[in-house]
Amino acid sequence: MKGKHSYRKWRGFSAITASLMTIAIGGVAIVNANAAFINSRLGTTNIKLVETGDGTQDTDYFKSSYSTLAEVVEAKEALAQQIGAEGTVLLKNTDSALPIKTTDKVTVWGMNSVNPVLGGMIGSSVTVNADAGQKSYGILEALEEKGISVNTEMTDLYNSESAQASGKRVIQPSFGPIYESPSVYGIGEMDPSYYTSSVLSSADNTVAICFISRGSSEAADYSTTMKSPDGDGDTYDVPLALSTYEKAMIENAKAHSTKVIVMLNTSNPIEIEDLKNDSDIDAIVWTGDPGAYGFLGVVDVLTGVENPSGHLVDTYAVDSTSSPAMVNFGVYNYTNASTSKESGAMDSNNKSDWFVVEGEGIYNGYKYYETRYEDEILGQGNATAKEGSSNGRAWNYENEVSYSFGYGLSYTTFEQKLESVNVEIGGESTAKVTVKNTGSVAGKSAVQLYVQAPYTEGGLEKSAIQLIGIGKTEKLNPGESETVEISFDASYLASYDETSANSLGTEGAWVLEAGDYYFAIGNGAHEAINNVLAKKTGSADGLVSIDEDEVISADNAIKWNLGATDTTTYSANVENQLQDMDINNLIPGTVEYTTRADWTKGWTTVDSITPVEAMMTGLNNSNYELTANGDGVVWGADNGLTILDMINLDESGNYAGVKDLDDPAWDQLIDQITLDEAIQFIEKGGDDVENVDSILLSRTYANDGPIGYTGDQVADYTYRWSTSNSGEATYTTTKDDKATYTMATMPTDPVVAATFNTELAYQEGLLFGEDALWSNESSLFAPGMNLHRTPYCARNHEYYSEDPMLTSLIGTSVCVGGEEKGNQMEPKHFAFNHQESNRSGVSTFMTEQAARENELRCFQLVMSSNSCQGIMTAFNRAGTVYVGAFKNLLVNIARNEWGYTGWYNTDMINGTEYMNWRDITAAGGGNCLTTSAYDSSVIGTMAASKSKIAKDTQFQQMMKYSLKYWMYNLASSNAMNGISKTTKIQHVLTWYQMLLGGVAIVTGILTALFAFLGVREGRKENE
């Protein structure tokens, strides 16, 4: 019968929904009980911040100096143009070929002129939003913008399909392992056969700008064995030498143009000795990679609107491969690499197949060339031996260096006089330099202060000259003078002695040796050492000059004497920490280091190492294992604090810093954090800085990079805002005219350094901070502060210089500016990251003296002054231990010696076994830059190991150790903007709680409905 027993259907439905309801109710109970853990994994929160005060408190603790975003953008473009101008280096200017007249017609030669290098690939890629009207300027666009007439017939040729097909500039990054040095690089110059007679004649009676470029990229290097790609007919000896096509292009320019200017658009010094000596080359200009707007400043220099005042940040050697550092640069594999197929071969997951030995010791860049020069002049150390000579004959400085570090010309002339030097051991030292414009054009002049420490032949290794301070004048009119005072820290006069006894009863100390110290100024390191030599020897006879206009003056060197050797003033808490970075301490006799005692040593490549057993712990990433120990630590305490309680306000309610780090309130605050929250915060330390609900820490953000927040991570100024932030003064809506502008537009780090202007660097930092305020970001992975160890690292565009002091002074100034606006600056990559090939896991070996006097000196000032709030660690290993998990570096040196109170974050997790959270946390390495890398790894996630972590007291203490530094600095950042002490927590349901609750309610209603229908139908059938 129709409908008979239909009540059973409703009862069945009721049973199903009742089961679902039971599951949903159980799910609600489970998720509510574990909400903290789930929130930590999903990035959700159960809190809503509600303002309970009267709304009168000013919660913009870090304020913008601008009222609109348009003003910020305008200021950035103006500063970038100024940096482009002051960072332009004039190397040659025969018969005042520059500046050109604005009425001159210009032919820009070289196919790379239509595809200039503005930044580096990946982390420092210049990005603009053309759809929003945002522009970027190459050399051609900048000339046009400044009203210079350009030969378009030549430009049209370079843009033609046939010319573009003839060769492209290509440098290939690789994030994966390689077992041979990179073999291919395309210069990108056009086949000269494409020049027609019509095009060539179009250049007649025009000024030639011959445009030379070399590409830049993260995860890439140049190699001395590179060749052009298949199908590209161009040839070169090495990629940093001029190619056949480039030489042909320049010859065509010389044949058809009235004057020839060579423009070097490269962060990697190339070989230009022939151009320097070529009388038909009228001028040479270095621009570096000047970002989106820097070429506007370059053109201002070309036309004389700005007077060049930039100076080289690297030595331009005659032979780019001639330094001792190049002896050991490239890809070298352990004999038991994972590809060796030998018994005991290493595991490829450990990324430990590679090594590099920095056999040059302290003699990096100009510290090699200028030191060997002094020894050549003084007749010591076999300095004139043929080893290291670029021509195979006796070594001679004149044949080795085209332009020295720090060199740069002007359109006017300046007279600099070193008036005085006051050295205060243990205090602040000063030097005074009077600068007078003796020419006919207004301009700025950079002041470079160098020092020479006493050297005993065969004793402690010493560079003959090293930069110790910089300054820059205001714009001086002809006849005008200014006295520049340079402050410097006398600790940088000291040398690190690995064998010296110290107050700790061990070895290793900073030593000021007794004897004569010489302070000197000069147009670069070479003029400075010449002034020192003239002072020491009483004569300038036999000294070699960079150019005929160089003035050697003994009066610009001042001698200061230290009567007794001092091993204590700068050695508090100091002892050897990096002895295992010296491969000779692990395997005696592996490397013969470069030494002043005998310049014939140090020229043998270390291309094969078989690790001894002591090295395998690090190479196998077995530095820490979780064990049950101790009595546990407190998590989730109810101490009634929030991170806002750590902020100090003055009587007017204005931000006045945070509580001292040793205040016990910090430990009480950290005790409130739950273990689940701590695990999430450390393990998921990616671009999102995780929220910690228990202490009222909202989610905030950190992103790349050195030229501004990168476009692939922060698409525009509105990217990180939500309507909940609309009360903040810098809140940016999508309706703002500049809202979709991108921020990665500034000149690259070498251009900033070439200004030798710390004030400009500080201004750049302020504008990075403005970008943070207007885009709701709280940390910038910048600046890059590693050394240019060689010209062949293709990532040199992200680092300032071959000199550690210039790097330190410019980088610190940028960080001071960023910090002032509450932007947590995060210099990178700490430390010893000098090549990109196999950067993930490569073992970097060097002496401890070299490590401390060169690479670590780059970071020491910014970290010891705590001008940066964070540090990004590098990919490589210090010796055999991954640097992000190297306690001797991160804790013993940085924190215990320098007093660093910032946080650490790893670079992108690119190898979960060697960049593992276990070793990182245990060594004080901070957070792991990842979102999901550990999810499918062998080590697994921290969350999956929670039960083991909960038993390891030592490990948990290191978690808290890291968390404390993070919270201390987050409380000091713009992440606190918009929140007051009267802000209260309101508990809210997350989307998943509402979903499960909704399911429980709906299934409950359906269960009741189906039950009712079943009862009703059952009654009908019974009637």
PDB file of N, CA and C in Angstrom, residues 316-357:
ATOM      1  N   TYR A 316      88.707  47.472  -8.835  1.00  0.00           N
ATOM      2  CA  TYR A 316      88.634  47.073 -10.245  1.00  0.00           C
ATOM      3  C   TYR A 316      90.020  46.594 -10.667  1.00  0.00           C
ATOM      4  N   ALA A 317      90.181  45.273 -10.677  1.00  0.00           N
ATOM      5  CA  ALA A 317      91.477  44.670 -10.992  1.00  0.00           C
ATOM      6  C   ALA A 317      91.647  44.548 -12.498  1.00  0.00           C
ATOM      7  N   VAL A 318      92.889  44.570 -12.944  1.00  0.00           N
ATOM      8  CA  VAL A 318      93.183  44.348 -14.362  1.00  0.00           C
ATOM      9  C   VAL A 318      92.682  42.971 -14.773  1.00  0.00           C
ATOM     10  N   ASP A 319      92.927  41.994 -13.926  1.00  0.00           N
ATOM     11  CA  ASP A 319      92.473  40.612 -14.148  1.00  0.00           C
ATOM     12  C   ASP A 319      91.520  40.270 -13.015  1.00  0.00           C
ATOM     13  N   SER A 320      90.250  40.062 -13.338  1.00  0.00           N
ATOM     14  CA  SER A 320      89.234  39.823 -12.303  1.00  0.00           C
ATOM     15  C   SER A 320      89.462  38.540 -11.533  1.00  0.00           C
ATOM     16  N   THR A 321      90.350  37.684 -12.016  1.00  0.00           N
ATOM     17  CA  THR A 321      90.608  36.398 -11.351  1.00  0.00           C
ATOM     18  C   THR A 321      91.905  36.402 -10.555  1.00  0.00           C
ATOM     19  N   SER A 322      92.544  37.570 -10.395  1.00  0.00           N
ATOM     20  CA  SER A 322      93.924  37.587  -9.898  1.00  0.00           C
ATOM     21  C   SER A 322      94.065  37.582  -8.385  1.00  0.00           C
ATOM     22  N   SER A 323      92.986  37.727  -7.635  1.00  0.00           N
ATOM     23  CA  SER A 323      93.104  37.777  -6.171  1.00  0.00           C
ATOM     24  C   SER A 323      93.245  36.381  -5.602  1.00  0.00           C
ATOM     25  N   PRO A 324      93.857  36.249  -4.423  1.00  0.00           N
ATOM     26  CA  PRO A 324      93.967  34.915  -3.809  1.00  0.00           C
ATOM     27  C   PRO A 324      92.606  34.315  -3.467  1.00  0.00           C
ATOM     28  N   ALA A 325      91.580  35.156  -3.289  1.00  0.00           N
ATOM     29  CA  ALA A 325      90.247  34.615  -3.009  1.00  0.00           C
ATOM     30  C   ALA A 325      89.726  33.804  -4.183  1.00  0.00           C
ATOM     31  N   MET A 326      90.135  34.163  -5.406  1.00  0.00           N
ATOM     32  CA  MET A 326      89.646  33.444  -6.588  1.00  0.00           C
ATOM     33  C   MET A 326      90.274  32.065  -6.722  1.00  0.00           C
ATOM     34  N   VAL A 327      91.341  31.807  -5.971  1.00  0.00           N
ATOM     35  CA  VAL A 327      91.967  30.480  -6.024  1.00  0.00           C
ATOM     36  C   VAL A 327      90.993  29.414  -5.537  1.00  0.00           C
ATOM     37  N   ASN A 328      90.159  29.784  -4.583  1.00  0.00           N
ATOM     38  CA  ASN A 328      89.187  28.843  -4.021  1.00  0.00           C
ATOM     39  C   ASN A 328      87.785  29.445  -4.094  1.00  0.00           C
ATOM     40  N   PHE A 329      87.301  29.667  -5.301  1.00  0.00           N
ATOM     41  CA  PHE A 329      85.928  30.119  -5.508  1.00  0.00           C
ATOM     42  C   PHE A 329      85.309  29.226  -6.569  1.00  0.00           C
ATOM     43  N   GLY A 330      84.206  28.592  -6.209  1.00  0.00           N
ATOM     44  CA  GLY A 330      83.549  27.703  -7.158  1.00  0.00           C
ATOM     45  C   GLY A 330      82.928  26.527  -6.448  1.00  0.00           C
ATOM     46  N   VAL A 331      82.686  25.477  -7.187  1.00  0.00           N
ATOM     47  CA  VAL A 331      82.017  24.286  -6.660  1.00  0.00           C
ATOM     48  C   VAL A 331      83.054  23.209  -6.381  1.00  0.00           C
ATOM     49  N   TYR A 332      83.189  22.841  -5.107  1.00  0.00           N
ATOM     50  CA  TYR A 332      84.116  21.790  -4.688  1.00  0.00           C
ATOM     51  C   TYR A 332      83.342  20.783  -3.849  1.00  0.00           C
ATOM     52  N   ASN A 333      83.526  19.507  -4.150  1.00  0.00           N
ATOM     53  CA  ASN A 333      82.763  18.454  -3.501  1.00  0.00           C
ATOM     54  C   ASN A 333      83.646  17.588  -2.611  1.00  0.00           C
ATOM     55  N   TYR A 334      83.088  17.215  -1.456  1.00  0.00           N
ATOM     56  CA  TYR A 334      83.773  16.238  -0.612  1.00  0.00           C
ATOM     57  C   TYR A 334      83.933  14.923  -1.383  1.00  0.00           C
ATOM     58  N   THR A 335      84.977  14.196  -1.048  1.00  0.00           N
ATOM     59  CA  THR A 335      85.207  12.926  -1.754  1.00  0.00           C
ATOM     60  C   THR A 335      84.114  11.908  -1.475  1.00  0.00           C
ATOM     61  N   ASN A 336      83.443  12.044  -0.338  1.00  0.00           N
ATOM     62  CA  ASN A 336      82.355  11.113  -0.024  1.00  0.00           C
ATOM     63  C   ASN A 336      80.998  11.784  -0.212  1.00  0.00           C
ATOM     64  N   ALA A 337      80.922  12.692  -1.194  1.00  0.00           N
ATOM     65  CA  ALA A 337      79.644  13.323  -1.513  1.00  0.00           C
ATOM     66  C   ALA A 337      78.616  12.266  -1.861  1.00  0.00           C
ATOM     67  N   SER A 338      77.355  12.633  -1.751  1.00  0.00           N
ATOM     68  CA  SER A 338      76.283  11.653  -1.956  1.00  0.00           C
ATOM     69  C   SER A 338      76.303  11.076  -3.364  1.00  0.00           C
ATOM     70  N   THR A 339      76.947  11.757  -4.304  1.00  0.00           N
ATOM     71  CA  THR A 339      77.021  11.262  -5.679  1.00  0.00           C
ATOM     72  C   THR A 339      78.240  10.390  -5.939  1.00  0.00           C
ATOM     73  N   SER A 340      79.095  10.218  -4.912  1.00  0.00           N
ATOM     74  CA  SER A 340      80.374   9.538  -5.130  1.00  0.00           C
ATOM     75  C   SER A 340      80.241   8.029  -5.264  1.00  0.00           C
ATOM     76  N   LYS A 341      79.147   7.468  -4.779  1.00  0.00           N
ATOM     77  CA  LYS A 341      78.893   6.026  -4.818  1.00  0.00           C
ATOM     78  C   LYS A 341      79.913   5.227  -4.012  1.00  0.00           C
ATOM     79  N   GLU A 342      80.618   5.919  -3.117  1.00  0.00           N
ATOM     80  CA  GLU A 342      81.554   5.216  -2.233  1.00  0.00           C
ATOM     81  C   GLU A 342      80.828   4.758  -0.984  1.00  0.00           C
ATOM     82  N   SER A 343      81.397   3.791  -0.317  1.00  0.00           N
ATOM     83  CA  SER A 343      80.811   3.380   0.962  1.00  0.00           C
ATOM     84  C   SER A 343      80.984   4.525   1.942  1.00  0.00           C
ATOM     85  N   GLY A 344      79.963   4.779   2.713  1.00  0.00           N
ATOM     86  CA  GLY A 344      80.012   5.894   3.645  1.00  0.00           C
ATOM     87  C   GLY A 344      79.678   7.222   3.006  1.00  0.00           C
ATOM     88  N   ALA A 345      79.136   7.173   1.789  1.00  0.00           N
ATOM     89  CA  ALA A 345      78.773   8.416   1.120  1.00  0.00           C
ATOM     90  C   ALA A 345      77.697   9.136   1.916  1.00  0.00           C
ATOM     91  N   MET A 346      77.711  10.438   1.819  1.00  0.00           N
ATOM     92  CA  MET A 346      76.758  11.243   2.582  1.00  0.00           C
ATOM     93  C   MET A 346      75.358  11.173   1.987  1.00  0.00           C
ATOM     94  N   ASP A 347      74.382  11.485   2.822  1.00  0.00           N
ATOM     95  CA  ASP A 347      72.989  11.487   2.429  1.00  0.00           C
ATOM     96  C   ASP A 347      72.682  12.796   1.708  1.00  0.00           C
ATOM     97  N   SER A 348      72.093  12.726   0.521  1.00  0.00           N
ATOM     98  CA  SER A 348      71.811  13.941  -0.246  1.00  0.00           C
ATOM     99  C   SER A 348      70.838  14.859   0.473  1.00  0.00           C
ATOM    100  N   ASN A 349      69.995  14.305   1.354  1.00  0.00           N
ATOM    101  CA  ASN A 349      69.049  15.150   2.093  1.00  0.00           C
ATOM    102  C   ASN A 349      69.753  16.124   3.031  1.00  0.00           C
ATOM    103  N   ASN A 350      70.970  15.770   3.438  1.00  0.00           N
ATOM    104  CA  ASN A 350      71.698  16.611   4.387  1.00  0.00           C
ATOM    105  C   ASN A 350      72.324  17.837   3.737  1.00  0.00           C
ATOM    106  N   LYS A 351      72.351  17.862   2.422  1.00  0.00           N
ATOM    107  CA  LYS A 351      72.941  18.983   1.688  1.00  0.00           C
ATOM    108  C   LYS A 351      74.313  19.357   2.259  1.00  0.00           C
ATOM    109  N   SER A 352      75.160  18.371   2.315  1.00  0.00           N
ATOM    110  CA  SER A 352      76.490  18.573   2.901  1.00  0.00           C
ATOM    111  C   SER A 352      77.597  18.113   1.969  1.00  0.00           C
ATOM    112  N   ASP A 353      77.313  18.055   0.671  1.00  0.00           N
ATOM    113  CA  ASP A 353      78.285  17.535  -0.286  1.00  0.00           C
ATOM    114  C   ASP A 353      79.401  18.513  -0.615  1.00  0.00           C
ATOM    115  N   TRP A 354      79.245  19.789  -0.271  1.00  0.00           N
ATOM    116  CA  TRP A 354      80.106  20.832  -0.826  1.00  0.00           C
ATOM    117  C   TRP A 354      80.888  21.573   0.248  1.00  0.00           C
ATOM    118  N   PHE A 355      81.983  22.181  -0.178  1.00  0.00           N
ATOM    119  CA  PHE A 355      82.789  22.998   0.734  1.00  0.00           C
ATOM    120  C   PHE A 355      83.461  24.100  -0.068  1.00  0.00           C
ATOM    121  N   VAL A 356      83.932  25.116   0.629  1.00  0.00           N
ATOM    122  CA  VAL A 356      84.799  26.123   0.042  1.00  0.00           C
ATOM    123  C   VAL A 356      85.778  26.567   1.120  1.00  0.00           C
ATOM    124  N   VAL A 357      87.053  26.655   0.781  1.00  0.00           N
ATOM    125  CA  VAL A 357      88.097  27.067   1.716  1.00  0.00           C
ATOM    126  C   VAL A 357      88.549  28.477   1.348  1.00  0.00           C
TER     127      VAL A 357
END
